[in-house]
Each structure stands twice: as C-alpha cells, then as structure tokens.
mmCIF file of C-alpha atoms in Angstrom:
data_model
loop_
_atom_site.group_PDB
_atom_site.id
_atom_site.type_symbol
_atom_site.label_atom_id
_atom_site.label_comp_id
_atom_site.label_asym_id
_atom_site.label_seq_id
_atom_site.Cartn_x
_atom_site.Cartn_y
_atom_site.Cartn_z
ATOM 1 C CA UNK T 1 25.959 50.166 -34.341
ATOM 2 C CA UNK T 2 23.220 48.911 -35.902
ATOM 3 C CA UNK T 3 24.696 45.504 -36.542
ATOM 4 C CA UNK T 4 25.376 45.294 -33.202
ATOM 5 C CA UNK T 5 21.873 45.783 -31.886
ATOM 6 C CA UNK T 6 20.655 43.100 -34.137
ATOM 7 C CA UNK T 7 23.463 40.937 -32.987
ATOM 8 C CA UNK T 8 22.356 41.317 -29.786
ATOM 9 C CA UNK T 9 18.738 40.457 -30.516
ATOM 10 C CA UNK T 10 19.345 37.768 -32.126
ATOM 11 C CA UNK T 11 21.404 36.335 -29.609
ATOM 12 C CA UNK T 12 18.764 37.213 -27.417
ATOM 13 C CA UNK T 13 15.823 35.794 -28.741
ATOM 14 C CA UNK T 14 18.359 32.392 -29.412
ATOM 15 C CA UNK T 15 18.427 32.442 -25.744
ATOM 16 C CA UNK T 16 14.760 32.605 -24.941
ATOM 17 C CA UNK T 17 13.830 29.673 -27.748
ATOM 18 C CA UNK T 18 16.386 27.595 -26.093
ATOM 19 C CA UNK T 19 15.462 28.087 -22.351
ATOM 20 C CA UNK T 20 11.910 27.612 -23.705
ATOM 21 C CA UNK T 21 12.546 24.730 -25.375
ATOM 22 C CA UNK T 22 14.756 23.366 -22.286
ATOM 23 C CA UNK T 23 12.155 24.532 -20.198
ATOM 24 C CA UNK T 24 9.295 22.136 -21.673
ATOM 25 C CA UNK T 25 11.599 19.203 -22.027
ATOM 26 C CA UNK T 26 12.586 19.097 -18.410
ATOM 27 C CA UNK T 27 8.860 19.961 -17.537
ATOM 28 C CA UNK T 28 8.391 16.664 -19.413
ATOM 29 C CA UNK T 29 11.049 14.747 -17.930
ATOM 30 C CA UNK T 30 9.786 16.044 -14.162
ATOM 31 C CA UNK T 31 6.062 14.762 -15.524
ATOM 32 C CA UNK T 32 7.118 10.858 -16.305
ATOM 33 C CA UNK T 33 8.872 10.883 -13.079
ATOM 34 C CA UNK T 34 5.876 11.712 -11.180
ATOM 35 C CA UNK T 35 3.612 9.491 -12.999
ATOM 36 C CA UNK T 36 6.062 6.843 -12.242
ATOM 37 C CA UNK T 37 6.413 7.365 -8.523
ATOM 38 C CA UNK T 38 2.281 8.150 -8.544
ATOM 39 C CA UNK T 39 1.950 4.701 -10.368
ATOM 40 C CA UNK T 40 4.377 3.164 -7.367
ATOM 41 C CA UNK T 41 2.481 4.568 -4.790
ATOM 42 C CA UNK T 42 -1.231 3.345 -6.171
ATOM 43 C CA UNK T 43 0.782 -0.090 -6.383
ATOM 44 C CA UNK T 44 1.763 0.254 -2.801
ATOM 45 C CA UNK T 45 -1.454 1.130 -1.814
ATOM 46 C CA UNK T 46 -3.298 -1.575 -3.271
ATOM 47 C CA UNK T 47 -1.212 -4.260 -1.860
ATOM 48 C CA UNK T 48 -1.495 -2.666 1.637
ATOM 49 C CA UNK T 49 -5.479 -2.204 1.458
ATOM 50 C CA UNK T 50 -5.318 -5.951 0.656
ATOM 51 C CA UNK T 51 -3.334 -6.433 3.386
ATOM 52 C CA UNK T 52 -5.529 -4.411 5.318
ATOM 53 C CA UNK T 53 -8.635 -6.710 4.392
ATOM 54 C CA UNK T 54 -6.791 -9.870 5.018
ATOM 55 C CA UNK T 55 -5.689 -8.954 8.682
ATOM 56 C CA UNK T 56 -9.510 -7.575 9.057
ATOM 57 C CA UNK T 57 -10.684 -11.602 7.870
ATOM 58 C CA UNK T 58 -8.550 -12.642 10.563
ATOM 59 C CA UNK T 59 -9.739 -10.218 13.296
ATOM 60 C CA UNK T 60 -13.287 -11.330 12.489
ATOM 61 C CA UNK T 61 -12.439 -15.029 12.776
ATOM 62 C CA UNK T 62 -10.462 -14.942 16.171
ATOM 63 C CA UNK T 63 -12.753 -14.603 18.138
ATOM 64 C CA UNK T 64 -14.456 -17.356 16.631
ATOM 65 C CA UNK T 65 -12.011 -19.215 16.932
ATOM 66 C CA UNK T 66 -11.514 -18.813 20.261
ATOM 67 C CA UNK T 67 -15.039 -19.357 21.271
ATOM 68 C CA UNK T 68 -14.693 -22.788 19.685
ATOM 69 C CA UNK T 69 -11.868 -23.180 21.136
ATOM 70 C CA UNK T 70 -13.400 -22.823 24.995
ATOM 71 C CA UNK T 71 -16.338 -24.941 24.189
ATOM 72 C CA UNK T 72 -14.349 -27.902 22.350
ATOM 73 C CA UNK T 73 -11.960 -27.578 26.121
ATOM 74 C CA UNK T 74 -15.476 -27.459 28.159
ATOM 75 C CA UNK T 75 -16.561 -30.570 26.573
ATOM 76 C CA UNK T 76 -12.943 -32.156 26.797
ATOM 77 C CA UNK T 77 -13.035 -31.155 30.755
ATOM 78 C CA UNK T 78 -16.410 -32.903 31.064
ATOM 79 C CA UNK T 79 -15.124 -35.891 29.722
ATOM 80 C CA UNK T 80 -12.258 -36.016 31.423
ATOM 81 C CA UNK T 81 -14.623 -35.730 34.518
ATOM 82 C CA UNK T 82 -16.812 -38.261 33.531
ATOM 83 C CA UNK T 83 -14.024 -40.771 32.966
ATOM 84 C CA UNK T 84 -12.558 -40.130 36.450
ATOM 85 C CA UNK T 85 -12.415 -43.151 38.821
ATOM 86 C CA UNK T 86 -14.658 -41.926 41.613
ATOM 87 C CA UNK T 87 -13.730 -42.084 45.174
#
C-alpha cells in the first residue's frame, strides 16, 4: 500500500513539473506573439501619423493655393478686359 501511495505521488508531482514547465513555455510563446503584433501595430501607427502630417501639409497649402489661384484669374480677367476691342 505503501508503494502505491508513492506511486501515486510521484506520478503526481511528474504532472505538476510538466504542466509547469508547459505552462511557462506557452506563456513564452503567447509573449513573442504579442511583441510581434505590438511591434506591427507601432509600425502601423507610424506610417499613419505620417500620413496624418502629410494630408495636414496639404490642408495648410490649399487654401493657399486657392487664393493664388483667384488672384492669378483676377488679373487674367483684367487683361482680358483691357485687351477687349471697345465699342
């Protein structure tokens, strides 16, 4: 009976050390993966914050642009106007 008990420990305490040690290694495995994803993500977000910034250049220059844009037609209209044959 006595055998039998210390079978059974054994076994037992087999058991534990290997769910332990299975445990840890998939706690390890689960760890890389997120550091991977996490290092995906950052990546993502960097490109679209630079995105971001280069849209935001753009938005600043437009209107700019289009204020150029109606004075170079003003002065294109007055020229126009001043080349006119008059009646």
């Amino acid at each position: 009976m006595t055998e039998a008990v210390i079978a059974a420990l054994i076994a037992a305490a087999a058991s534990i050390v290997s769910n332990i040690i299975l445990s840890r290694r998939q706690a390890a495995e689960m760890d890389h993966k997120l550091e991977v994803r996490q290092a995906i993500t950052d990546t993502k977000i960097d490109e679209l914050t630079r995105e971001v910034r280069e849209h935001n250049n753009f938005a600043r220059r437009v209107p700019v642009l289009e204020e150029q844009i109606k004075v170079a037609n003003h002065r294109i209209s007055d020229l126009e106007d001043f080349h006119r044959p008059k009646e």
